[in-house]
Amino acid sequence: GQQVMQIPQYQHVQEGEDFTTYCNSSTTLSNIQWYKQRPGGHPVFLIQLVKSGEVKKQKRLTFQFGEAKKNSSLHITATQTTDVGTYFCAGPPGSTLGRLYFGRGTQLTVWP
Amino acid sequence: NAGVTQTPKFQVLKTGQSMTLQCAQDMNHEYMSWYRQDPGMGLRLIHYSVGAGITDQGEVPNGYNVSRSTTEDFPLRLLSAAPSQTSVYFCASSYSVQGARNEQYFGPGTRLTVT
């Protein structure tokens, strides 16, 4: 079954509103990665979080890794039309070397 | 560097036909993997390889074979195509299996339709 759960599946916001997507794993993750896929494109790496409780920022994007290393979130402040796409989290189960499980993604639509 | 390349970009097969999706990377990456992407299902891992000569199954391996005879190439073989294998297939690679440099670089994808 799906190892990494991601919600919501879809999010529609007006430009300027904030957006958050959440990722939960049934097992402890050694790290969590976030990717963005533009419509018709391929996933592109955004960031990796490794430490428990870690918070990283990239301009308007804030990424968090939970204390138990089982959940993570991506928050976008004041969305822009360029943020449109699907955001995926991915994590390797701590005990299985080599596997990387992706969440189903959150598809973000931004209305101008 | 070309990064990760995939061929073909599009393919239509008839049920029962076999074919090989090609994937190559020129970044000397140790780890390579194949995913399929279906609407609402995200990216599901088919097979992966942690180095030349080493492969293992992912979440949805049935109906697919892989081999890794060189560091650069990781072809995916469909043995007898079925309509359920209609999907977009992505190949990905990363420098290492774990640690600080295991971010995935994805190819442009192959859009496969099985009729």
Coordinates of N, CA and C in Angstrom, one line a residue:
Chain A
G1 N 0.8 -1.2 0.0 CA 0.0 0.0 0.0 C 0.8 1.2 0.0
Q2 N 0.2 2.4 -0.1 CA 0.9 3.7 -0.1 C 1.6 3.9 1.2
Q3 N 2.9 4.1 1.1 CA 3.7 4.3 2.3 C 3.7 5.7 2.8
V4 N 3.5 6.6 1.9 CA 3.5 8.1 2.2 C 2.2 8.7 1.7
M5 N 1.5 9.2 2.7 CA 0.2 9.8 2.4 C 0.3 11.3 2.3
Q6 N -0.3 11.9 1.4 CA -0.2 13.4 1.1 C -1.6 14.0 1.0
I7 N -1.9 15.1 1.7 CA -3.2 15.8 1.6 C -3.0 17.3 1.5
P8 N -3.9 18.0 0.9 CA -5.0 17.5 0.1 C -4.6 17.0 -1.3
Q9 N -5.5 16.4 -2.0 CA -5.1 16.0 -3.4 C -5.2 17.2 -4.3
Y10 N -6.1 18.1 -4.1 CA -6.3 19.3 -4.9 C -6.4 20.5 -4.1
Q11 N -5.9 21.6 -4.5 CA -6.1 22.9 -3.8 C -6.2 24.0 -4.9
H12 N -7.3 24.7 -4.7 CA -7.5 25.9 -5.6 C -7.4 27.1 -4.8
V13 N -6.6 28.1 -5.1 CA -6.4 29.3 -4.4 C -6.4 30.5 -5.3
Q14 N -6.7 31.7 -4.7 CA -6.6 32.9 -5.5 C -5.2 33.4 -5.3
E15 N -4.7 34.0 -6.3 CA -3.3 34.6 -6.2 C -3.2 35.5 -5.0
G16 N -2.2 35.3 -4.2 CA -2.0 36.0 -3.0 C -2.3 35.3 -1.7
E17 N -3.2 34.2 -1.9 CA -3.5 33.4 -0.7 C -2.4 32.4 -0.4
D18 N -2.4 31.9 0.8 CA -1.4 30.9 1.2 C -1.8 29.5 0.9
F19 N -0.9 28.6 0.8 CA -1.1 27.2 0.5 C -0.3 26.3 1.3
T20 N -0.9 25.2 1.8 CA -0.1 24.2 2.6 C -0.5 22.8 2.1
T21 N 0.5 22.0 2.0 CA 0.3 20.5 1.7 C 1.1 19.7 2.8
Y22 N 0.4 18.6 3.2 CA 0.9 17.8 4.3 C 1.3 16.4 3.8
C23 N 2.3 15.9 4.4 CA 2.8 14.6 4.1 C 2.9 13.7 5.4
N24 N 2.4 12.5 5.4 CA 2.5 11.6 6.5 C 3.0 10.2 6.1
S25 N 3.9 9.7 6.9 CA 4.4 8.4 6.6 C 4.0 7.4 7.7
S26 N 3.8 6.1 7.3 CA 3.5 5.1 8.3 C 4.8 4.6 9.0
T27 N 5.9 5.0 8.5 CA 7.2 4.5 9.1 C 8.1 5.8 9.2
T28 N 9.1 5.6 10.1 CA 10.0 6.7 10.2 C 10.9 6.9 9.0
L29 N 11.1 8.1 8.5 CA 11.8 8.4 7.3 C 13.2 8.9 7.7
S30 N 14.2 8.4 7.0 CA 15.6 8.9 7.2 C 15.7 10.4 6.7
N31 N 14.9 10.7 5.7 CA 14.9 12.1 5.2 C 13.6 12.3 4.4
I32 N 13.2 13.5 4.1 CA 12.1 13.8 3.3 C 12.5 14.7 2.2
Q33 N 12.0 14.4 1.0 CA 12.3 15.3 -0.1 C 11.0 15.9 -0.7
W34 N 11.1 17.0 -1.3 CA 10.0 17.7 -1.9 C 10.3 18.0 -3.4
Y35 N 9.3 17.7 -4.2 CA 9.5 17.9 -5.7 C 8.3 18.7 -6.2
K36 N 8.5 19.4 -7.3 CA 7.4 20.1 -8.0 C 7.4 19.7 -9.5
Q37 N 6.2 19.4 -9.9 CA 6.0 19.0 -11.3 C 5.0 20.0 -12.0
R38 N 5.5 20.7 -13.0 CA 4.7 21.6 -13.7 C 3.8 20.8 -14.7
P39 N 2.6 21.3 -15.1 CA 1.8 20.5 -16.0 C 2.5 20.1 -17.3
G40 N 2.5 18.8 -17.6 CA 3.2 18.3 -18.8 C 4.7 18.1 -18.6
G41 N 5.2 18.4 -17.4 CA 6.6 18.3 -17.2 C 7.0 17.1 -16.3
H42 N 8.2 17.1 -15.9 CA 8.7 16.0 -15.0 C 9.0 16.6 -13.6
P43 N 9.0 15.8 -12.6 CA 9.3 16.2 -11.2 C 10.7 16.9 -11.1
V44 N 10.7 18.0 -10.4 CA 12.0 18.7 -10.2 C 12.2 18.8 -8.7
F45 N 13.4 18.4 -8.3 CA 13.8 18.5 -6.9 C 13.7 19.9 -6.3
L46 N 13.1 20.1 -5.1 CA 13.1 21.3 -4.5 C 14.0 21.4 -3.3
I47 N 13.9 20.4 -2.4 CA 14.6 20.4 -1.1 C 14.6 19.1 -0.4
Q48 N 15.6 18.9 0.5 CA 15.6 17.7 1.3 C 15.8 18.1 2.8
L49 N 15.0 17.5 3.6 CA 15.1 17.7 5.1 C 15.6 16.4 5.7
V50 N 16.5 16.6 6.6 CA 17.1 15.4 7.2 C 16.9 15.3 8.8
K51 N 17.0 16.4 9.4 CA 17.0 16.4 10.9 C 15.6 16.5 11.4
S52 N 15.4 15.9 12.6 CA 14.1 16.0 13.3 C 13.8 17.4 13.6
G53 N 12.6 17.9 13.3 CA 12.2 19.2 13.6 C 12.8 20.3 12.7
E54 N 13.4 19.9 11.6 CA 14.1 20.8 10.7 C 13.1 21.7 10.0
V55 N 13.5 23.0 9.8 CA 12.7 24.0 9.0 C 13.6 24.6 8.0
K56 N 13.2 24.7 6.8 CA 14.0 25.3 5.8 C 13.1 26.2 4.9
K57 N 13.7 27.3 4.5 CA 12.9 28.3 3.7 C 13.6 28.5 2.3
Q58 N 12.8 28.6 1.3 CA 13.3 29.1 0.0 C 12.3 30.2 -0.5
K59 N 12.7 31.4 -0.3 CA 11.9 32.6 -0.6 C 10.5 32.4 0.0
R60 N 9.4 32.2 -0.7 CA 8.1 32.1 -0.2 C 7.7 30.7 0.3
L61 N 8.6 29.8 0.1 CA 8.3 28.4 0.5 C 9.0 28.0 1.8
T62 N 8.2 27.4 2.7 CA 8.7 27.0 4.0 C 8.4 25.5 4.1
F63 N 9.5 24.7 4.4 CA 9.4 23.3 4.5 C 9.7 22.9 6.0
Q64 N 8.9 21.9 6.5 CA 9.1 21.5 7.9 C 9.2 19.9 7.9
F65 N 10.0 19.4 8.8 CA 10.1 18.0 9.0 C 9.7 17.7 10.5
G66 N 8.8 16.8 10.7 CA 8.3 16.6 12.1 C 9.3 16.1 13.0
E67 N 9.0 16.2 14.3 CA 9.9 15.8 15.4 C 10.1 14.3 15.3
A68 N 9.1 13.5 15.0 CA 9.2 12.1 14.9 C 9.7 11.6 13.5
K69 N 9.9 12.5 12.6 CA 10.4 12.2 11.3 C 9.4 11.3 10.5
K70 N 8.1 11.5 10.8 CA 7.0 10.8 10.1 C 6.1 11.7 9.3
N71 N 6.3 13.0 9.5 CA 5.4 13.9 8.8 C 6.2 15.2 8.3
S72 N 5.7 15.9 7.3 CA 6.3 17.0 6.8 C 5.3 17.9 6.2
S73 N 5.6 19.2 6.0 CA 4.7 20.1 5.3 C 5.5 21.1 4.4
L74 N 4.7 21.6 3.4 CA 5.3 22.6 2.6 C 4.2 23.7 2.6
H75 N 4.7 24.9 2.9 CA 3.8 26.1 3.0 C 4.3 27.1 2.0
I76 N 3.4 27.6 1.2 CA 3.7 28.7 0.3 C 3.0 30.0 0.7
T77 N 3.7 31.0 0.9 CA 3.1 32.3 1.3 C 2.8 33.1 0.1
A78 N 1.6 33.7 0.0 CA 1.2 34.6 -1.1 C 1.5 34.0 -2.4
T79 N 0.7 33.0 -2.8 CA 0.9 32.3 -4.0 C 0.9 33.2 -5.2
Q80 N 1.6 32.7 -6.2 CA 1.7 33.4 -7.5 C 1.3 32.4 -8.6
T81 N 1.0 32.9 -9.8 CA 0.6 31.9 -10.9 C 1.7 31.0 -11.2
T82 N 2.9 31.4 -11.0 CA 4.1 30.6 -11.3 C 4.2 29.4 -10.3
D83 N 3.4 29.4 -9.2 CA 3.4 28.3 -8.3 C 2.6 27.1 -8.8
V84 N 1.8 27.3 -9.8 CA 0.9 26.2 -10.3 C 1.7 24.9 -10.6
G85 N 1.2 23.8 -10.2 CA 1.8 22.5 -10.5 C 1.4 21.5 -9.4
T86 N 2.0 20.4 -9.4 CA 1.8 19.3 -8.4 C 3.0 19.2 -7.6
Y87 N 2.8 19.2 -6.3 CA 3.9 19.1 -5.3 C 3.9 17.7 -4.7
F88 N 5.0 17.1 -4.7 CA 5.1 15.7 -4.2 C 6.1 15.7 -3.0
C89 N 5.8 14.9 -2.0 CA 6.8 14.6 -1.0 C 7.3 13.2 -1.3
A90 N 8.5 12.9 -0.8 CA 9.0 11.5 -1.0 C 10.0 11.2 0.1
G91 N 10.0 9.9 0.5 CA 10.9 9.6 1.6 C 11.3 8.1 1.5
P92 N 12.5 7.9 1.8 CA 13.0 6.5 1.9 C 12.7 5.9 3.3
P93 N 12.0 4.8 3.3 CA 11.7 4.2 4.6 C 13.1 3.9 5.3
G94 N 13.2 4.2 6.6 CA 14.4 4.1 7.3 C 15.1 2.8 7.2
S95 N 14.4 1.7 7.1 CA 15.0 0.4 7.1 C 15.3 -0.2 5.7
T96 N 14.9 0.4 4.7 CA 15.0 -0.2 3.3 C 15.9 0.7 2.5
L97 N 17.1 0.3 2.2 CA 18.0 1.0 1.5 C 17.6 1.0 0.0
G98 N 17.6 2.2 -0.6 CA 17.4 2.3 -2.0 C 16.0 2.7 -2.5
R99 N 15.0 2.4 -1.6 CA 13.6 2.7 -2.1 C 13.3 4.1 -1.7
L100 N 12.5 4.8 -2.6 CA 12.0 6.1 -2.3 C 10.5 6.1 -2.7
Y101 N 9.7 6.3 -1.7 CA 8.3 6.3 -1.9 C 7.7 7.7 -2.0
F102 N 6.9 8.0 -3.0 CA 6.3 9.3 -3.3 C 4.9 9.3 -2.7
G103 N 4.5 10.4 -2.2 CA 3.1 10.7 -2.0 C 2.3 10.9 -3.3
R104 N 1.0 10.9 -3.2 CA 0.2 11.1 -4.5 C 0.2 12.5 -5.0
G105 N 0.7 13.4 -4.2 CA 0.9 14.8 -4.7 C -0.3 15.7 -4.4
T106 N -0.1 16.9 -4.3 CA -1.1 18.0 -4.2 C -1.1 18.8 -5.4
Q107 N -2.2 18.9 -6.2 CA -2.2 19.7 -7.4 C -2.7 21.1 -7.1
L108 N -1.9 22.1 -7.3 CA -2.2 23.4 -6.9 C -2.6 24.2 -8.1
T109 N -3.8 24.8 -8.1 CA -4.2 25.8 -9.1 C -4.3 27.2 -8.5
V110 N -3.8 28.1 -9.2 CA -3.8 29.5 -8.7 C -4.6 30.4 -9.7
W111 N -5.7 31.0 -9.2 CA -6.5 31.9 -10.0 C -5.9 33.3 -9.9
P112 N -5.8 33.9 -11.1 CA -5.2 35.3 -11.0 C -6.2 36.3 -10.5
Chain B
N1 N 26.4 18.5 -19.8 CA 25.7 17.2 -19.5 C 24.3 17.1 -20.0
A2 N 23.9 16.0 -20.6 CA 22.5 15.9 -21.0 C 21.6 15.5 -19.9
G3 N 22.1 15.1 -18.8 CA 21.3 14.7 -17.6 C 20.7 13.3 -17.8
V4 N 19.4 13.2 -17.6 CA 18.7 11.9 -17.8 C 17.9 12.0 -19.1
T5 N 18.2 11.0 -19.9 CA 17.5 11.0 -21.2 C 16.6 9.7 -21.3
Q6 N 15.5 9.9 -21.9 CA 14.6 8.7 -22.1 C 14.1 8.7 -23.5
T7 N 14.1 7.5 -24.1 CA 13.5 7.3 -25.4 C 12.6 6.0 -25.4
P8 N 11.5 6.0 -26.2 CA 11.0 7.1 -26.9 C 10.2 8.1 -26.1
K9 N 9.8 9.2 -26.6 CA 8.9 10.1 -25.9 C 7.5 9.6 -25.8
F10 N 7.0 9.0 -26.9 CA 5.7 8.5 -27.0 C 5.7 7.1 -27.7
Q11 N 4.8 6.3 -27.3 CA 4.8 4.9 -27.8 C 3.3 4.4 -27.7
V12 N 2.9 3.7 -28.8 CA 1.6 3.0 -28.8 C 1.9 1.6 -29.1
L13 N 1.4 0.7 -28.2 CA 1.6 -0.7 -28.3 C 0.2 -1.4 -28.4
K14 N 0.2 -2.6 -29.0 CA -1.0 -3.4 -28.9 C -0.8 -4.5 -27.8
T15 N -1.9 -4.9 -27.2 CA -1.8 -5.8 -26.1 C -1.0 -7.1 -26.6
G16 N -0.1 -7.5 -25.7 CA 0.7 -8.6 -26.0 C 2.1 -8.3 -26.6
Q17 N 2.3 -7.1 -27.1 CA 3.6 -6.7 -27.7 C 4.5 -6.5 -26.5
S18 N 5.8 -6.6 -26.9 CA 6.9 -6.3 -25.9 C 7.7 -5.1 -26.4
M19 N 8.3 -4.4 -25.5 CA 9.2 -3.3 -25.9 C 10.1 -2.9 -24.7
T20 N 11.1 -2.2 -25.0 CA 12.0 -1.7 -24.0 C 12.0 -0.2 -24.0
L21 N 11.8 0.4 -22.8 CA 12.0 1.9 -22.7 C 13.4 2.1 -22.2
Q22 N 14.1 3.0 -23.0 CA 15.5 3.3 -22.7 C 15.6 4.5 -21.7
C23 N 16.6 4.4 -20.9 CA 17.0 5.4 -19.9 C 18.5 5.5 -19.8
A24 N 19.1 6.7 -19.9 CA 20.5 6.8 -19.8 C 20.8 8.1 -19.0
Q25 N 21.9 8.1 -18.2 CA 22.3 9.3 -17.5 C 23.8 9.4 -17.7
D26 N 24.3 10.7 -17.8 CA 25.7 10.9 -18.0 C 26.3 11.6 -16.8
M27 N 25.8 11.5 -15.6 CA 26.2 12.2 -14.4 C 27.0 11.2 -13.5
N28 N 27.3 10.0 -13.9 CA 27.9 9.0 -13.1 C 27.2 8.7 -11.8
H29 N 25.8 8.7 -11.9 CA 25.0 8.4 -10.8 C 25.0 7.0 -10.4
E30 N 25.0 6.7 -9.1 CA 25.0 5.3 -8.7 C 23.6 4.7 -8.7
Y31 N 22.6 5.5 -8.3 CA 21.3 5.0 -8.2 C 20.4 5.4 -9.3
M32 N 19.6 4.4 -9.9 CA 18.7 4.7 -10.9 C 17.4 4.0 -10.6
S33 N 16.3 4.5 -11.1 CA 15.0 4.0 -10.8 C 14.0 4.3 -11.9
W34 N 12.9 3.5 -11.9 CA 11.8 3.7 -12.8 C 10.5 3.9 -12.0
Y35 N 9.7 4.9 -12.4 CA 8.4 5.1 -11.8 C 7.4 5.2 -12.9
R36 N 6.2 4.8 -12.6 CA 5.0 5.1 -13.4 C 4.1 6.1 -12.8
Q37 N 3.5 7.0 -13.6 CA 2.6 8.0 -13.0 C 1.3 7.9 -13.7
D38 N 0.3 7.6 -12.9 CA -1.1 7.6 -13.3 C -1.9 8.6 -12.6
P39 N -3.0 9.1 -13.3 CA -3.8 10.2 -12.6 C -4.2 9.9 -11.2
G40 N -3.9 10.8 -10.3 CA -4.4 10.6 -8.9 C -3.6 9.6 -8.1
M41 N -2.6 8.9 -8.7 CA -1.8 7.9 -8.0 C -0.4 8.3 -7.7
G42 N 0.0 9.5 -8.1 CA 1.3 9.9 -7.8 C 2.4 9.1 -8.6
L43 N 3.5 9.0 -8.1 CA 4.6 8.3 -8.7 C 4.8 7.0 -7.9
R44 N 4.7 5.9 -8.7 CA 4.9 4.6 -8.0 C 6.2 3.9 -8.6
L45 N 7.0 3.4 -7.6 CA 8.3 2.8 -7.9 C 8.1 1.4 -8.5
I46 N 8.7 1.2 -9.7 CA 8.6 -0.1 -10.4 C 9.8 -0.9 -10.0
H47 N 11.0 -0.5 -10.4 CA 12.2 -1.1 -10.1 C 13.3 -0.1 -9.8
Y48 N 14.3 -0.5 -9.1 CA 15.4 0.4 -8.9 C 16.8 -0.3 -8.8
S49 N 17.8 0.4 -8.9 CA 19.2 -0.1 -8.9 C 20.1 0.7 -8.1
V50 N 20.9 0.1 -7.2 CA 21.8 0.9 -6.4 C 23.2 0.8 -6.9
G51 N 23.4 0.2 -8.1 CA 24.7 0.2 -8.8 C 24.6 -0.8 -9.9
A52 N 25.7 -0.8 -10.8 CA 25.7 -1.7 -11.9 C 25.7 -3.1 -11.4
G53 N 24.8 -3.9 -12.0 CA 24.7 -5.3 -11.7 C 23.7 -5.6 -10.5
I54 N 23.2 -4.6 -9.9 CA 22.3 -4.7 -8.8 C 20.9 -4.1 -9.0
T55 N 19.9 -4.9 -9.0 CA 18.5 -4.3 -9.2 C 17.6 -4.9 -8.1
D56 N 16.5 -4.2 -7.9 CA 15.5 -4.7 -6.9 C 14.1 -4.2 -7.3
Q57 N 13.1 -4.9 -6.7 CA 11.7 -4.5 -7.0 C 11.2 -3.4 -6.2
G58 N 10.4 -2.6 -6.8 CA 9.7 -1.5 -6.0 C 8.3 -1.9 -5.7
E59 N 7.4 -0.9 -5.7 CA 6.0 -1.2 -5.3 C 5.2 -2.0 -6.3
V60 N 5.4 -1.7 -7.6 CA 4.6 -2.3 -8.7 C 5.4 -3.0 -9.8
P61 N 6.2 -4.0 -9.5 CA 7.1 -4.6 -10.4 C 6.6 -5.6 -11.5
N62 N 5.3 -6.1 -11.2 CA 4.8 -7.1 -12.1 C 4.6 -6.7 -13.5
G63 N 5.1 -7.5 -14.5 CA 5.0 -7.2 -15.9 C 6.2 -6.4 -16.4
Y64 N 7.2 -6.1 -15.6 CA 8.3 -5.3 -16.0 C 9.6 -6.0 -15.6
N65 N 10.6 -5.9 -16.4 CA 12.0 -6.4 -16.1 C 13.0 -5.3 -16.3
V66 N 14.0 -5.3 -15.5 CA 15.1 -4.4 -15.7 C 16.5 -5.1 -15.6
S67 N 17.5 -4.4 -16.0 CA 18.9 -4.9 -15.9 C 19.8 -3.6 -15.8
R68 N 20.9 -3.8 -15.2 CA 21.8 -2.6 -15.1 C 23.2 -3.1 -15.4
S69 N 23.6 -3.2 -16.6 CA 24.9 -3.8 -17.0 C 25.9 -2.7 -17.0
T70 N 25.6 -1.4 -17.1 CA 26.5 -0.3 -17.0 C 26.0 0.7 -16.0
T71 N 26.8 1.6 -15.5 CA 26.4 2.7 -14.7 C 25.4 3.6 -15.4
E72 N 25.6 3.8 -16.7 CA 24.9 4.8 -17.4 C 23.5 4.4 -17.8
D73 N 23.2 3.1 -18.1 CA 22.0 2.7 -18.7 C 21.1 1.9 -17.8
F74 N 19.8 2.1 -17.9 CA 18.9 1.3 -17.0 C 17.6 1.1 -17.8
P75 N 17.6 0.1 -18.7 CA 16.4 -0.1 -19.6 C 15.3 -0.8 -18.8
L76 N 14.0 -0.5 -19.2 CA 12.8 -1.1 -18.6 C 12.1 -1.9 -19.7
R77 N 11.9 -3.2 -19.5 CA 11.3 -4.0 -20.5 C 9.9 -4.4 -20.1
L78 N 9.0 -4.2 -21.0 CA 7.6 -4.7 -20.9 C 7.5 -6.0 -21.6
L79 N 7.2 -7.1 -20.9 CA 7.3 -8.4 -21.5 C 6.1 -8.7 -22.4
S80 N 4.9 -8.4 -22.0 CA 3.7 -8.6 -22.7 C 2.7 -7.5 -22.4
A81 N 2.7 -6.4 -23.1 CA 2.0 -5.2 -22.8 C 0.5 -5.5 -22.5
A82 N 0.0 -4.8 -21.5 CA -1.4 -4.9 -21.2 C -2.0 -3.5 -21.1
P83 N -3.3 -3.3 -21.3 CA -3.9 -1.9 -21.2 C -3.6 -1.3 -19.8
S84 N -3.5 -2.1 -18.8 CA -3.2 -1.5 -17.4 C -1.9 -0.9 -17.3
Q85 N -1.0 -1.1 -18.3 CA 0.3 -0.5 -18.3 C 0.4 0.8 -19.1
T86 N -0.8 1.3 -19.5 CA -0.9 2.6 -20.1 C -0.6 3.6 -19.0
S87 N 0.4 4.4 -19.2 CA 0.9 5.3 -18.2 C 2.0 6.2 -18.7
V88 N 2.4 7.1 -17.9 CA 3.7 7.9 -18.1 C 4.8 7.3 -17.3
Y89 N 5.9 7.0 -17.9 CA 7.0 6.4 -17.3 C 8.1 7.3 -17.1
F90 N 8.6 7.5 -15.9 CA 9.8 8.3 -15.6 C 10.9 7.5 -15.1
C91 N 12.1 7.8 -15.7 CA 13.3 7.3 -15.2 C 14.0 8.4 -14.3
A92 N 14.7 8.0 -13.2 CA 15.3 9.0 -12.4 C 16.7 8.4 -11.9
S93 N 17.5 9.3 -11.5 CA 18.8 8.9 -11.0 C 19.3 9.9 -9.9
S94 N 20.2 9.4 -9.1 CA 20.8 10.2 -8.1 C 22.2 9.8 -7.8
Y95 N 23.0 10.7 -7.2 CA 24.4 10.5 -7.0 C 24.6 9.3 -6.0
S96 N 23.8 9.3 -5.0 CA 24.0 8.2 -4.0 C 22.6 7.7 -3.6
V97 N 22.7 6.6 -2.9 CA 21.5 5.9 -2.4 C 20.9 6.6 -1.2
Q98 N 21.7 7.1 -0.4 CA 21.3 7.8 0.8 C 22.2 8.9 1.2
G99 N 21.8 9.7 2.2 CA 22.7 10.8 2.6 C 22.4 12.1 2.0
A100 N 23.3 13.0 1.9 CA 23.1 14.3 1.5 C 22.9 14.5 0.0
R101 N 23.2 13.5 -0.9 CA 23.2 13.7 -2.3 C 22.3 12.7 -3.0
N102 N 21.1 12.4 -2.4 CA 20.3 11.5 -3.0 C 19.0 12.1 -3.6
E103 N 19.1 13.4 -4.0 CA 18.0 14.0 -4.7 C 17.9 13.4 -6.1
Q104 N 16.7 13.2 -6.5 CA 16.4 12.5 -7.8 C 16.4 13.5 -9.0
Y105 N 17.1 13.1 -10.0 CA 17.0 13.8 -11.3 C 16.1 13.0 -12.2
F106 N 15.1 13.6 -12.7 CA 14.1 12.9 -13.6 C 14.3 13.1 -15.1
G107 N 14.1 12.1 -15.9 CA 14.1 12.3 -17.3 C 12.7 12.9 -17.7
P108 N 12.6 13.2 -19.0 CA 11.4 13.9 -19.5 C 10.1 13.0 -19.6
G109 N 10.3 11.7 -19.5 CA 9.2 10.8 -19.5 C 8.9 10.1 -20.8
T110 N 8.3 9.0 -20.8 CA 7.7 8.3 -21.9 C 6.3 8.0 -21.7
R111 N 5.5 8.5 -22.7 CA 4.0 8.4 -22.6 C 3.6 7.1 -23.4
L112 N 3.2 6.1 -22.7 CA 2.9 4.8 -23.3 C 1.4 4.5 -23.3
T113 N 0.9 4.1 -24.4 CA -0.5 3.7 -24.6 C -0.6 2.3 -25.1
V114 N -1.3 1.5 -24.4 CA -1.5 0.1 -24.8 C -3.0 -0.1 -25.2
T115 N -3.2 -0.5 -26.4 CA -4.6 -0.7 -26.9 C -5.0 -2.2 -27.0

